[in-house]
Amino acid sequence: GGIYICMNTFLGFGKQYVTKHYEKTGQRVYLHLKKTRRLKEENNSSAGDPPRKKPTRLAIGVEGGFDLPEEKYEYDEHVKIVILPEHLDIPQDGLDGLLDMVKDRISSAIEAILTADSASRKQEVQAWDGEVRRVSRHAFSLQQLQNGIRIPPCGWKCSKCDMRENLWLNMTDGSILCGRRYFDGSGGNNHAVEHYRETGYPLAVKLGTITPDGADVYSYDEDDMVLDPNLAEHLAHFGIDMLKMQKTDKTMTELEIDMNQRIGEWELIQESGVQLKPLYGPGFTGIRNLGNSCYLNSVVQVLFSIPDFQRKYVDKLEKIFQSAPTDPTQDFSTQVAKLGHGLLSGEYSKPALSNGEQQLDQKGIQDGIAPRMFKSLVGKGHPEFSTNRQQDAQEFFLHFINMVERNCRSSENPNEVFRFLVEEKLKCLATEKVKYTQRVDYIMQLPVPMEAALNKDELLEYEEKKRQAEEEKQPLPELVRAKVPFTSCLEAYGAPEQVDDFWSTALQAKSVALKTTRFASFPDYLVIQIKKFTFGLDWVPKKLDVSIEMPEELDISALHGTGLQPEEEEMPDIAPPLVTPDEPKAPMLDESVITQLVEMGFPMDACRKAVYYTGNSGAEAAMNWVMSHMDDPDFANPLVLPGSSGPGSTITCSDPPSEDSVATIVSMGFSRDQAMKALKATNNSLERAVDWIFSHIDDLDAEAAMDISEGRSAAESISESIPMGPKVRDGLGKYQLFAFISHMGTSTMCGHYVCHIKKDNRWVIYNDQKVCASEKPPKDLGYIYFYQRIPS
């Protein structure tokens, strides 16, 4: 046991791999570090000991936040020097026989290794904190009325009702009003927010949370908790000395923590309150939460339950390790293979040892693995996945799929199990002519038609009771969750969608079209995302509280595309008119939509592009564009019109595309020249380039056909030069449910993820380090579902 640390590169290896490192590098001297674990002595709390503190911060694994599983063990360290290939052991206190110079160098290296911060310690420094807030844009220009109001240090009451808790001081006019009413009837009577709607005064501070260190400040205009660097000055305007104030009420973070612990969704999805049977062995390895990393844990547990990913990374482990670069910590294949081995070998999925004997943890919590190097590598350079903030599991799934694409290139690609072709049909309503295009996708995004809920009467009754309770200031009734049939979601997916301002090449003018989406191929594994997360009328992200009874077996054969039919007439393939240098007329952009997006925190140039590329179609279309293109390398670059060379643009069509983007398109089966052309035509935007290449595939085919070498027939040239397109697997559209990932919480930016996977005809729940047989898998509350094709 233990770990062998190379005294030259400081890379660590297990016993089975240290010899391979020696053979590959010739490095002979290693520090062997072994820790022997023993149970901590029971510390029975006496009556005088303080009780365990409740969480006070919306954070995980940091001071005041939610605790990670408590460490139950103490460790004894054993250190020695090992010389390879002889495996000669030299105890740390046995260096006296060496030359002084050698002894000093080895001793210094040992000291440096033993005192260095580990990767886990460096992760702790970046531990996630859900309370990070931005400075309000009103903080430095807040208007404060000279109305003579002075606020006493205590004894506050809402000026419009009798509430004495959850009170907010408006920092413009000094009004003291109660806060919002929560879904369960607690909170206030909405008087503070109603005052904002009447006056437009944006900032309020929660009375009872003011201390010398700060206070809860809310911006109604920005609809978020914010920071006010001038808080002391703003409070002093109303006679409040924050240095003398003490905390007397719960902060908003404390209230949110309490709420999260009460929401029934958490209990259902985690199967709390039931004694679940712990599972151990290959394929039942838990993953430690590295600080809000449950989204990553859930996704990789599912992926490494799929044979193609096992074959690619686990079965070829030795070959991958042999071909790894000198620094394997930065090699994608090495880190993915290491992760897969950790999950599937069974070496890290064992009951805890106690006095040399294995003891079952009745809660199913095991040591598991901590994939810190993997998380660091896949998140490197990404504005979100490089942090310890909560993320959307669907976005991480696509991010990881994209990294696999980049690193597979011409080799075996496990992504093929998910890849399918989408057929989009556009029908011009003025001419009845049609246009067919195909594009690659990996996820079927299923809309949720709330109007199709089966329990409409109960929902209406609940809304009425809720309204009455709010009027009478009574606790709200028990929450009623909408029950939407899965068939209604499928019908909504397949229904035609109206496209306004569609450029019809048949008319050579704008028209209205109907867009119909179908499958051009069916993948081996169908990934379905339930579109639970949406935006309200005020553009605040929200989650639909909905139950959808997902079928164990699914047949989507009816959604297979048909292609151009004999009775249909295709639109002519003519490019729409573009703005050229001879027509430098700037487009008229809807400034109100741009302002709305900018106020949500997006860059001005990105907002201008969103409005331009969606043809002034409104805030919703522009917001969708922003959300779809946030990862583009040119996302925040100035808008450059087609054919122009606008100043200030850092990425223009004259700049070479990135090799990563080229490699991604080439991995789909296209040639390098075609990838370069697509990227240049879309200003080096990878996502738009993929759309472009599929919508111009006929043009690419024609160009390839013209490139005929002398002495060869056109047929020979075309067959050799035109790629087959992206490699997809096709088959029957009949599937069975294989796994699903569930989310608990109010938005993708907070909460918790777990996954359920069907193994050996039984459901298993993976909740970070906890792996157990599932008793009641909540299949109706999932977020991402994985279906496996039923063999014909």
Coordinates of C-alpha atoms in Angstrom, one line a residue, residues 168-169 204-219 225-232 235 242-243 245-253:
W168 CA -36.8 45.7 5.3
L169 CA -35.6 49.4 5.4
A204 CA -33.5 47.8 0.9
V205 CA -31.6 46.4 3.9
K206 CA -33.0 43.7 6.2
L207 CA -33.3 45.0 9.7
G208 CA -32.0 42.6 12.3
T209 CA -29.1 41.5 10.0
I210 CA -27.1 44.7 10.4
T211 CA -23.7 44.1 12.2
P212 CA -20.4 45.9 12.0
D213 CA -19.5 43.3 9.3
G214 CA -22.4 44.1 7.0
A215 CA -26.0 43.2 6.4
D216 CA -28.4 41.6 3.9
V217 CA -29.0 44.1 1.1
Y218 CA -31.5 43.4 -1.7
S219 CA -31.9 45.2 -5.0
M225 CA -29.0 40.0 -3.0
V226 CA -26.2 42.5 -3.6
L227 CA -23.2 44.2 -1.9
D228 CA -23.3 47.9 -1.0
P229 CA -19.8 49.3 -0.4
N230 CA -21.4 52.5 1.0
L231 CA -23.7 50.7 3.4
A232 CA -22.4 52.5 6.5
L235 CA -27.5 53.7 7.0
M242 CA -23.8 49.9 12.0
L243 CA -20.8 49.6 14.3
M245 CA -25.8 47.1 15.7
Q246 CA -26.3 43.4 16.6
K247 CA -27.9 40.6 14.7
T248 CA -31.5 39.8 15.8
D249 CA -33.1 38.1 12.8
K250 CA -32.2 35.3 10.3
T251 CA -30.3 36.3 7.2
M252 CA -31.8 35.3 3.8
T253 CA -29.1 32.6 3.5

